[in-house]
Amino acid sequence: FSGVLAQDVLLALLELQDTLAATVAWAAGRNVSLQDVCYAPLNPSQPSVGDCAVSSVTQYFQNNRSHLALTAWHQDGKEHGTVDWHDHLIYCV
């Protein structure tokens, strides 16, 4: 994998998403944050940042750096080896 699907790019994207989720702006006489303007179909009346629907490749890892770093031993018939985020992404898409 290279380009936008390189691990360092995905980690930078996670960091950017965290920064945006924590951003607060002053508008219309009050502080406004992501949960005030996001689409939160599962909790529309009082959403938290975790309720906001975010469309991002990082969703395949639940927006979690630890999940992106996971590896596991996998055996499928005679084929065996260590699987990582590459395999997880291919499996999901």
Short mmCIF file of C-alpha atoms in Angstrom, two decimals:
data_model
loop_
_atom_site.label_atom_id
_atom_site.label_comp_id
_atom_site.label_asym_id
_atom_site.label_seq_id
_atom_site.Cartn_x
_atom_site.Cartn_y
_atom_site.Cartn_z
CA PHE A 1 0.00 0.00 0.00
CA SER A 2 1.22 3.49 -0.76
CA GLY A 3 -0.11 7.02 -1.14
CA VAL A 4 -3.19 7.78 0.94
CA LEU A 5 -3.32 4.19 2.22
CA ALA A 6 0.16 4.25 3.74
CA GLN A 7 0.18 3.66 7.50
CA ASP A 8 1.84 7.00 8.27
CA VAL A 9 -0.87 8.80 6.29
CA LEU A 10 -3.62 6.91 8.12
CA LEU A 11 -2.03 7.82 11.47
CA ALA A 12 -1.84 11.49 10.41
CA LEU A 13 -5.50 11.33 9.37
CA LEU A 14 -6.44 9.94 12.79
CA GLU A 15 -4.56 12.80 14.44
CA LEU A 16 -6.33 15.36 12.21
CA GLN A 17 -9.72 13.83 13.00
CA ASP A 18 -8.98 14.02 16.75
CA THR A 19 -7.97 17.67 16.39
CA LEU A 20 -11.13 18.52 14.44
CA ALA A 21 -13.32 16.64 16.92
CA ALA A 22 -11.86 18.72 19.77
CA THR A 23 -12.15 22.06 17.96
CA VAL A 24 -14.44 24.67 19.47
CA ALA A 25 -15.42 27.95 17.79
CA TRP A 26 -17.31 30.99 19.02
CA ALA A 27 -20.39 31.59 16.86
CA ALA A 28 -23.77 33.22 17.40
CA GLY A 29 -22.80 34.17 20.94
CA ARG A 30 -21.84 30.68 22.10
CA ASN A 31 -19.22 27.95 21.79
CA VAL A 32 -19.93 25.56 18.94
CA SER A 33 -18.27 22.18 18.53
CA LEU A 34 -18.55 19.18 16.24
CA GLN A 35 -21.42 17.58 18.13
CA ASP A 36 -23.47 20.77 17.56
CA VAL A 37 -23.27 20.45 13.78
CA CYS A 38 -22.65 16.77 13.02
CA TYR A 39 -25.02 14.17 11.64
CA ALA A 40 -25.76 11.75 14.50
CA PRO A 41 -28.57 9.43 13.40
CA LEU A 42 -28.36 7.15 16.46
CA ASN A 43 -28.53 9.99 18.99
CA PRO A 44 -29.88 13.10 17.24
CA SER A 45 -31.20 14.92 20.31
CA GLN A 46 -28.00 15.09 22.39
CA PRO A 47 -25.08 13.73 20.37
CA SER A 48 -21.57 13.40 21.69
CA VAL A 49 -18.57 13.47 19.36
CA GLY A 50 -18.63 9.65 19.39
CA ASP A 51 -22.17 9.71 17.99
CA CYS A 52 -21.20 11.76 14.93
CA ALA A 53 -21.23 9.83 11.66
CA VAL A 54 -17.81 10.20 10.06
CA SER A 55 -17.07 8.78 6.62
CA SER A 56 -13.38 7.97 6.59
CA VAL A 57 -11.09 5.07 5.76
CA THR A 58 -10.10 5.13 9.43
CA GLN A 59 -13.59 3.85 10.31
CA TYR A 60 -12.37 0.39 9.25
CA PHE A 61 -10.25 0.59 12.43
CA GLN A 62 -12.93 2.28 14.59
CA ASN A 63 -10.86 5.50 14.44
CA ASN A 64 -8.46 3.84 16.88
CA ARG A 65 -4.66 3.85 16.55
CA SER A 66 -4.42 0.64 18.59
CA HIS A 67 -6.67 -1.20 16.14
CA LEU A 68 -4.56 0.04 13.23
CA ALA A 69 -1.45 -1.37 14.93
CA LEU A 70 -2.91 -4.82 15.66
CA THR A 71 -1.40 -7.97 14.19
CA ALA A 72 -2.54 -11.56 14.51
CA TRP A 73 -1.39 -15.03 13.55
CA HIS A 74 -3.62 -16.48 10.84
CA GLN A 75 -3.77 -19.91 9.28
CA ASP A 76 -5.99 -20.79 6.35
CA GLY A 77 -5.37 -24.34 5.24
CA LYS A 78 -1.69 -24.61 4.34
CA GLU A 79 -1.27 -20.82 4.19
CA HIS A 80 -0.23 -19.16 7.43
CA GLY A 81 1.41 -15.99 8.63
CA THR A 82 0.91 -12.70 10.39
CA VAL A 83 -1.95 -10.48 9.29
CA ASP A 84 -2.10 -6.73 9.93
CA TRP A 85 -4.00 -3.59 8.94
CA HIS A 86 -3.43 -4.28 5.22
CA ASP A 87 -5.25 -7.60 5.46
CA HIS A 88 -8.02 -6.12 7.59
CA LEU A 89 -8.65 -3.36 5.04
CA ILE A 90 -8.67 -5.79 2.11
CA TYR A 91 -11.08 -8.07 3.99
CA CYS A 92 -13.44 -5.15 4.73
CA VAL A 93 -13.56 -3.70 1.24
#
